[in-house]
Amino acid sequence: MKCRHCGSELHLPFLDLGSAPPSNAYLREADLRAPETWYPLRLLVCESCWLVQTEDHAGREQLFSDDYAYFSSYSSSWLAHARAYVQAMQARYALGPASCVAEVAANDGYLLQYVRDAGIPCYGIEPTASTAAAARTRGIEIVERFFGVALARELATQGRQADLMAANNVLAHVPDINDFVAGFALLLKPQGVATFEFPHLLRMARDCQFDTAYHEHYSYLSLTSVQRIFARNGLQVFDVEELPTHGGSLRVHAQRGDTGHRPVAGTVDVLLTREQAAGVATRGFYAGFQAEAVRIKHEVLAFLLQARRQGLKVAAYGAAAKGNTLLNFAGVRPDLLPYVVDLNPAKQGRFLPGSRIPIVAETHLRQDRPDRVLILPWNLRAEIMNQLAYVREWHAEFVTAVPALEIS
């Protein structure tokens, strides 16, 4: 395999999770009578540009299908994050009725609803029919296409260039990262700004977040690699923020390399220096991560087997992609984990890919009264524990597995 950014041959391994089906390919009951397609799930490192990437096996149309079941609006903390983002960008970049905001990967309109409410003209770009339809019910215009240079040129010729382009948790999800980034340089106005949020590779490695690896995540990003990718494709990074979302993310602010006038903030050099000190551009940084993933796998299995021996009922919460990575790597099936609860009606009544664990509504949790609740989206632990605080009434305890098994 060659690097999807610079074309160099890839030889340095980072993580090997065996094989798994796509993490968002939730099954219907009829699907249980048919085989699933599993793909190898390996992460490799480019020693030329230091982009970490998933081995290619499935195309984007297979992973981001019309019935894509991830809807951003089911997390209250993520909605609060989106609202705060819009307020901050409106103030920082003086956005108003004469401006235009475009969001790439607009999902169900979770963010653009706040842009619209602020009186700022906006539109979204979203390839999955299910989430695009949800956004339209909120009165948000959606261009239902995959984003890249071709679409950017088309929109630009229609006079739809943007003052602000938002790209939250999508940069890691694109197979052709060069084409994707180059599209922003075309669709931005000469003094426009694009912001990109993505999980930070430094935090992934430090906190053993191996379950953020799945086929839909084509890339695992450091500022070191992102700055190089952007520079090659017409964007200049001029600021970066560290965020707590998704276990530790970066928000990169970028401008057109040919017309942008904003000075580069000191935050950029500070973070690049920190990544250099951590060894992001050395082979040693990537050693040992596989062993940490195996350790977590063994801890989860030991916990579930011990609970079974003790006669304790264990339920899971959150039919998240990272949970599917964990459960499939550990080989967990319904005999050890009989169901997972999720708020999203699009997932309820379906089954997790690979493990085939049924997804149920929260009412099932109240009725079943399990002794332990395994929170699969550990990045939302505080939100979920607050939401499910009532399980303490029957003395249930919460469990998270990453970065280490914790019962509270």
Coordinates of C-alpha atoms in Angstrom, one line a residue:
M1 CA 0.0 0.0 0.0
K2 CA 1.1 3.5 -0.8
C3 CA 0.5 6.6 1.4
R4 CA -2.7 8.3 0.4
H5 CA -1.0 11.7 0.7
C6 CA 2.6 11.5 -0.6
G7 CA 2.6 8.1 -2.4
S8 CA 5.4 6.6 -0.4
E9 CA 5.4 2.8 0.3
L10 CA 4.1 2.0 3.7
H11 CA 6.0 -0.5 5.9
L12 CA 5.8 0.7 9.5
P13 CA 2.9 -1.0 11.4
F14 CA 1.0 0.8 14.2
L15 CA -2.0 -1.4 15.0
D16 CA -3.4 -4.7 13.8
L17 CA -7.0 -5.5 15.0
G18 CA -7.4 -8.6 12.8
S19 CA -10.6 -8.1 10.8
A20 CA -14.0 -6.6 11.3
P21 CA -17.0 -5.5 9.4
P22 CA -17.5 -1.7 8.8
S23 CA -18.3 -0.2 12.2
N24 CA -21.5 1.6 11.1
A25 CA -22.9 -1.3 9.1
Y26 CA -25.7 -2.0 11.6
L27 CA -27.7 -5.1 10.8
R28 CA -31.5 -5.7 10.4
E29 CA -33.0 -8.9 11.7
A30 CA -33.2 -10.3 8.1
D31 CA -29.5 -9.7 7.8
L32 CA -28.7 -12.2 10.6
R33 CA -29.5 -15.0 8.2
A34 CA -26.8 -13.9 5.8
P35 CA -23.0 -13.6 6.0
E36 CA -21.3 -10.3 6.7
T37 CA -18.3 -8.9 4.9
W38 CA -15.3 -8.5 7.1
Y39 CA -12.2 -6.5 6.1
P40 CA -8.7 -6.5 7.6
L41 CA -8.3 -3.6 10.1
R42 CA -4.6 -2.6 10.1
L43 CA -3.0 0.9 10.6
L44 CA 0.2 1.7 8.9
V45 CA 2.5 4.8 9.2
C46 CA 4.1 6.7 6.4
E47 CA 7.7 7.4 7.3
S48 CA 7.9 10.3 4.7
C49 CA 5.0 12.5 5.8
W50 CA 4.0 10.7 9.1
L51 CA 0.4 10.2 8.1
V52 CA -1.1 7.2 10.0
Q53 CA -3.7 5.5 7.8
T54 CA -6.0 2.5 7.6
E55 CA -5.2 -0.2 5.0
D56 CA -7.5 0.3 2.1
H57 CA -10.2 -2.4 1.6
A58 CA -13.6 -0.7 1.3
G59 CA -14.7 2.2 -0.8
R60 CA -16.4 5.3 0.7
E61 CA -19.8 4.4 -0.9
Q62 CA -19.8 1.1 1.0
L63 CA -19.0 2.8 4.3
F64 CA -21.1 5.9 4.0
S65 CA -24.3 4.4 2.5
D66 CA -27.8 5.9 2.1
D67 CA -29.0 4.4 5.4
Y68 CA -26.0 5.6 7.4
A69 CA -27.1 5.5 11.0
Y70 CA -24.8 8.0 12.8
F71 CA -26.8 11.1 13.7
S72 CA -24.9 13.8 15.5
S73 CA -27.9 15.3 17.4
Y74 CA -28.3 12.5 19.9
S75 CA -25.5 13.8 22.1
S76 CA -26.4 16.8 24.2
S77 CA -22.7 17.6 24.9
W78 CA -22.0 17.6 21.1
L79 CA -24.9 20.0 20.5
A80 CA -23.5 22.3 23.1
H81 CA -20.1 22.1 21.5
A82 CA -21.6 23.0 18.1
R83 CA -23.5 25.9 19.6
A84 CA -20.4 27.3 21.3
Y85 CA -18.4 26.9 18.0
V86 CA -20.9 28.9 16.0
Q87 CA -20.9 31.7 18.6
A88 CA -17.1 31.8 18.7
M89 CA -16.7 31.8 14.9
Q90 CA -19.4 34.4 14.5
A91 CA -17.5 36.7 16.9
R92 CA -14.0 36.0 15.7
Y93 CA -14.6 36.3 12.0
A94 CA -17.4 38.9 12.1
L95 CA -20.0 36.7 10.4
G96 CA -23.4 38.2 9.7
P97 CA -26.3 38.4 7.2
A98 CA -23.9 39.2 4.3
S99 CA -21.7 36.2 5.0
C100 CA -21.9 32.6 3.9
V101 CA -21.1 29.5 6.0
A102 CA -20.7 26.0 4.4
E103 CA -20.3 22.9 6.4
V104 CA -18.8 19.8 4.9
A105 CA -20.2 16.6 6.5
A106 CA -23.2 18.5 7.8
N107 CA -24.8 15.3 9.0
D108 CA -28.3 16.0 10.4
G109 CA -27.9 19.7 10.7
Y110 CA -26.7 19.6 14.3
L111 CA -24.4 22.6 13.7
L112 CA -26.0 24.6 10.9
Q113 CA -29.2 25.0 12.8
Y114 CA -27.3 27.4 15.1
V115 CA -25.8 29.2 12.1
R116 CA -29.3 29.7 10.6
D117 CA -30.7 30.8 14.0
A118 CA -27.9 33.5 14.1
G119 CA -29.2 34.9 10.8
I120 CA -26.2 33.8 8.8
P121 CA -26.8 32.3 5.3
C122 CA -25.5 28.8 5.2
Y123 CA -25.7 25.4 3.4
G124 CA -24.4 21.9 4.1
I125 CA -22.6 19.3 2.1
E126 CA -23.5 15.7 3.1
P127 CA -23.4 12.5 1.1
T128 CA -25.5 10.2 3.2
A129 CA -29.2 10.3 2.3
S130 CA -30.5 9.5 5.8
T131 CA -28.7 12.3 7.6
A132 CA -29.2 14.8 4.7
A133 CA -33.0 14.2 5.0
A134 CA -32.9 14.9 8.7
A135 CA -31.1 18.1 8.1
R136 CA -33.7 19.2 5.5
T137 CA -36.4 18.7 8.1
R138 CA -34.7 21.4 10.0
G139 CA -35.0 23.7 7.1
I140 CA -31.3 23.5 6.1
E141 CA -30.2 23.3 2.5
I142 CA -28.1 20.3 1.8
V143 CA -26.0 19.4 -1.3
E144 CA -26.1 15.6 -1.2
R145 CA -22.7 14.8 -2.6
F146 CA -19.2 13.7 -1.6
F147 CA -17.0 16.7 -1.3
G148 CA -13.8 17.3 -3.3
V149 CA -12.3 19.4 -6.1
A150 CA -15.0 18.7 -8.6
L151 CA -17.9 19.7 -6.4
A152 CA -15.9 22.7 -5.0
R153 CA -15.4 24.0 -8.6
E154 CA -19.1 23.5 -9.4
L155 CA -20.2 25.4 -6.3
A156 CA -17.7 28.2 -6.8
T157 CA -18.9 28.8 -10.4
Q158 CA -22.4 29.1 -9.0
G159 CA -21.2 32.0 -6.7
R160 CA -21.4 29.8 -3.5
Q161 CA -17.9 30.5 -2.1
A162 CA -17.9 30.7 1.7
D163 CA -16.5 33.1 4.3
L164 CA -16.3 30.1 6.7
M165 CA -16.2 26.4 6.0
A166 CA -16.6 24.0 8.9
A167 CA -15.4 20.4 8.7
N168 CA -15.9 18.6 12.0
N169 CA -14.8 15.0 12.3
V170 CA -14.6 14.4 8.6
L171 CA -10.9 15.0 7.7
A172 CA -10.1 11.5 9.0
H173 CA -13.0 10.0 7.0
V174 CA -11.9 10.7 3.4
P175 CA -10.0 8.3 1.3
D176 CA -8.5 10.9 -1.1
I177 CA -7.3 13.5 1.5
N178 CA -5.5 15.6 -1.1
D179 CA -8.6 16.0 -3.3
F180 CA -10.7 16.8 -0.2
V181 CA -8.4 19.5 1.2
A182 CA -7.8 21.0 -2.2
G183 CA -11.6 21.5 -2.5
F184 CA -11.5 23.9 0.4
A185 CA -8.9 26.1 -1.2
L186 CA -11.3 26.4 -4.2
L187 CA -14.6 27.0 -2.3
L188 CA -13.2 29.6 0.2
K189 CA -13.5 33.3 -0.6
P190 CA -10.1 35.0 -0.9
Q191 CA -10.1 35.9 2.8
G192 CA -12.2 33.0 4.0
V193 CA -11.4 30.6 6.8
A194 CA -11.8 26.8 7.1
T195 CA -11.8 25.0 10.4
F196 CA -11.2 21.3 10.8
E197 CA -11.7 19.3 13.9
F198 CA -10.3 15.8 14.3
P199 CA -9.1 13.5 17.0
H200 CA -5.4 14.2 17.8
L201 CA -3.0 11.3 17.2
L202 CA -0.9 12.4 20.2
R203 CA -3.9 11.7 22.5
M204 CA -4.8 8.5 20.7
A205 CA -1.4 7.1 21.4
R206 CA -1.0 8.5 24.9
D207 CA -4.4 7.3 26.2
C208 CA -4.5 3.9 24.4
Q209 CA -7.5 5.0 22.2
F210 CA -7.2 2.0 19.9
D211 CA -11.0 1.8 19.5
T212 CA -11.0 5.0 17.4
A213 CA -9.6 2.8 14.6
Y214 CA -12.2 1.6 12.2
H215 CA -12.5 1.4 8.4
E216 CA -14.4 4.7 8.2
H217 CA -11.4 6.4 9.7
Y218 CA -8.9 6.4 6.8
S219 CA -6.4 8.7 8.6
Y220 CA -5.2 9.4 12.1
L221 CA -3.9 12.9 12.3
S222 CA -1.2 14.9 13.9
L223 CA -0.6 18.6 13.3
T224 CA 2.7 17.6 11.8
S225 CA 1.0 15.6 9.0
V226 CA -1.9 18.0 8.6
Q227 CA 0.3 21.0 8.0
R228 CA 2.1 19.2 5.2
I229 CA -1.1 18.0 3.6
F230 CA -2.6 21.5 3.7
A231 CA 0.4 23.2 2.3
R232 CA 0.5 20.9 -0.6
N233 CA -3.1 21.5 -1.4
G234 CA -3.4 25.3 -1.2
L235 CA -4.2 25.9 2.5
Q236 CA -2.1 27.5 5.3
V237 CA -2.6 26.6 8.9
F238 CA -2.6 29.8 10.9
D239 CA -4.0 28.7 14.3
V240 CA -4.7 25.6 16.3
E241 CA -6.8 24.9 19.4
E242 CA -6.8 21.8 21.6
L243 CA -10.3 20.5 22.5
P244 CA -11.6 17.9 24.9
T245 CA -14.0 16.3 22.4
H246 CA -13.6 12.7 21.2
G247 CA -11.0 12.0 23.9
G248 CA -8.8 15.0 22.7
S249 CA -9.1 16.8 19.4
L250 CA -7.5 19.6 17.5
R251 CA -9.3 22.5 15.8
V252 CA -7.2 23.8 13.0
H253 CA -7.9 27.2 11.4
A254 CA -6.7 27.5 7.8
Q255 CA -6.7 30.1 5.0
R256 CA -6.0 30.0 1.4
G257 CA -2.3 29.9 0.7
D258 CA -2.5 32.3 -2.2
T259 CA -4.7 35.1 -0.7
G260 CA -4.9 34.6 3.0
H261 CA -3.5 37.5 5.1
R262 CA -3.8 36.3 8.7
P263 CA -0.5 35.9 10.6
V264 CA 0.4 32.5 11.9
A265 CA -0.3 32.3 15.6
G266 CA 2.3 31.0 18.1
T267 CA 0.0 28.1 18.9
V268 CA 1.1 26.4 15.7
D269 CA 4.8 26.3 16.5
V270 CA 4.1 25.4 20.1
L271 CA 2.1 22.3 19.2
L272 CA 4.5 21.2 16.4
T273 CA 7.3 21.4 18.9
R274 CA 5.4 19.3 21.4
E275 CA 4.7 16.7 18.7
Q276 CA 8.3 16.7 17.7
A277 CA 9.4 16.2 21.4
A278 CA 6.9 13.3 21.7
G279 CA 8.5 11.7 18.7
V280 CA 5.7 11.8 16.2
A281 CA 8.2 11.9 13.4
T282 CA 10.1 8.8 14.7
R283 CA 9.6 5.1 14.5
G284 CA 9.8 4.7 18.3
F285 CA 6.5 6.7 18.8
Y286 CA 4.5 4.0 17.1
A287 CA 6.0 1.0 19.0
G288 CA 4.0 -0.5 21.9
F289 CA 0.6 0.6 20.9
Q290 CA -0.4 -2.9 19.7
A291 CA 0.4 -4.3 23.2
E292 CA -1.8 -1.7 24.9
A293 CA -4.7 -2.6 22.6
V294 CA -4.3 -6.3 23.6
R295 CA -4.1 -5.3 27.3
I296 CA -7.4 -3.5 27.1
K297 CA -9.0 -6.4 25.2
H298 CA -7.9 -8.9 27.9
E299 CA -9.2 -6.6 30.7
V300 CA -12.6 -6.4 29.0
L301 CA -12.9 -10.1 28.6
A302 CA -11.8 -10.8 32.1
F303 CA -14.4 -8.3 33.4
L304 CA -17.2 -9.9 31.4
L305 CA -16.2 -13.5 32.3
Q306 CA -15.9 -12.6 36.0
A307 CA -19.3 -10.9 36.0
R308 CA -20.8 -14.0 34.4
R309 CA -19.3 -16.3 37.0
Q310 CA -20.7 -14.0 39.7
G311 CA -24.2 -14.0 38.2
L312 CA -24.1 -10.2 37.5
K313 CA -26.1 -8.8 34.6
V314 CA -24.0 -6.5 32.3
A315 CA -25.5 -4.2 29.7
A316 CA -23.8 -1.8 27.3
Y317 CA -24.7 1.7 26.5
G318 CA -24.0 3.5 23.2
A319 CA -24.0 1.6 19.8
A320 CA -21.0 3.6 18.8
A321 CA -18.4 2.8 16.1
K322 CA -15.6 2.7 18.7
G323 CA -17.6 0.2 20.7
N324 CA -17.9 -2.1 17.7
T325 CA -14.1 -1.9 17.3
L326 CA -13.6 -3.0 20.9
L327 CA -16.2 -5.7 20.9
N328 CA -15.1 -7.3 17.6
F329 CA -11.4 -7.2 18.6
A330 CA -12.3 -8.8 21.9
G331 CA -14.6 -11.4 20.3
V332 CA -17.5 -10.4 22.6
R333 CA -20.9 -11.9 21.6
P334 CA -24.4 -11.8 23.2
D335 CA -23.6 -14.6 25.6
L336 CA -21.4 -12.1 27.5
L337 CA -23.2 -8.9 26.6
P338 CA -26.9 -9.5 25.8
Y339 CA -27.8 -6.0 24.5
V340 CA -26.6 -2.4 24.0
V341 CA -28.8 0.6 24.6
D342 CA -28.9 3.6 22.2
L343 CA -31.0 6.7 22.0
N344 CA -31.0 6.8 18.2
P345 CA -34.2 5.3 16.8
A346 CA -32.4 4.6 13.6
K347 CA -30.2 2.0 15.5
Q348 CA -32.9 0.6 17.7
G349 CA -34.1 -2.8 16.6
R350 CA -30.9 -3.4 14.7
F351 CA -27.8 -5.4 15.7
L352 CA -24.2 -4.4 16.0
P353 CA -22.1 -5.5 13.1
G354 CA -19.9 -8.5 13.8
S355 CA -20.9 -9.2 17.3
R356 CA -24.6 -9.2 16.4
I357 CA -25.6 -7.8 19.8
P358 CA -29.2 -6.4 19.7
I359 CA -29.6 -2.6 20.0
V360 CA -32.5 -1.6 22.3
A361 CA -34.2 1.5 23.6
E362 CA -33.4 2.9 27.0
T363 CA -36.7 1.6 28.4
H364 CA -35.2 -1.9 28.2
L365 CA -32.4 -0.7 30.6
R366 CA -35.0 0.4 33.2
Q367 CA -36.9 -2.9 32.9
D368 CA -33.9 -5.2 33.0
R369 CA -32.0 -3.3 35.8
P370 CA -28.5 -4.6 35.1
D371 CA -25.8 -4.7 37.7
R372 CA -23.1 -3.1 35.5
V373 CA -23.4 -0.7 32.5
L374 CA -20.5 -0.7 30.1
I375 CA -20.2 2.7 28.5
L376 CA -18.8 2.1 25.0
P377 CA -18.5 5.8 23.9
W378 CA -16.1 6.5 26.8
N379 CA -15.6 10.1 25.4
L380 CA -19.2 10.8 26.5
R381 CA -18.8 9.1 29.9
A382 CA -19.8 12.2 32.0
E383 CA -22.9 12.9 29.8
I384 CA -24.0 9.3 29.9
M385 CA -23.5 8.8 33.6
N386 CA -25.6 11.9 34.3
Q387 CA -28.3 10.7 31.9
L388 CA -28.4 7.3 33.5
A389 CA -27.9 8.4 37.1
Y390 CA -31.2 6.5 38.0
V391 CA -29.4 3.2 37.7
R392 CA -27.8 4.0 41.1
E393 CA -31.3 3.3 42.5
W394 CA -30.7 -0.4 42.2
H395 CA -27.0 0.0 43.0
A396 CA -25.7 -0.5 39.5
E397 CA -22.2 0.6 38.6
F398 CA -20.7 2.1 35.4
V399 CA -17.7 0.6 33.6
T400 CA -15.4 2.1 31.0
A401 CA -12.6 0.2 29.2
V402 CA -10.3 2.9 27.8
P403 CA -7.6 3.7 28.7
A404 CA -8.0 1.1 31.4
L405 CA -10.9 -0.8 32.9
E406 CA -12.6 1.4 35.5
I407 CA -15.7 0.6 37.6
S408 CA -17.4 3.5 39.3

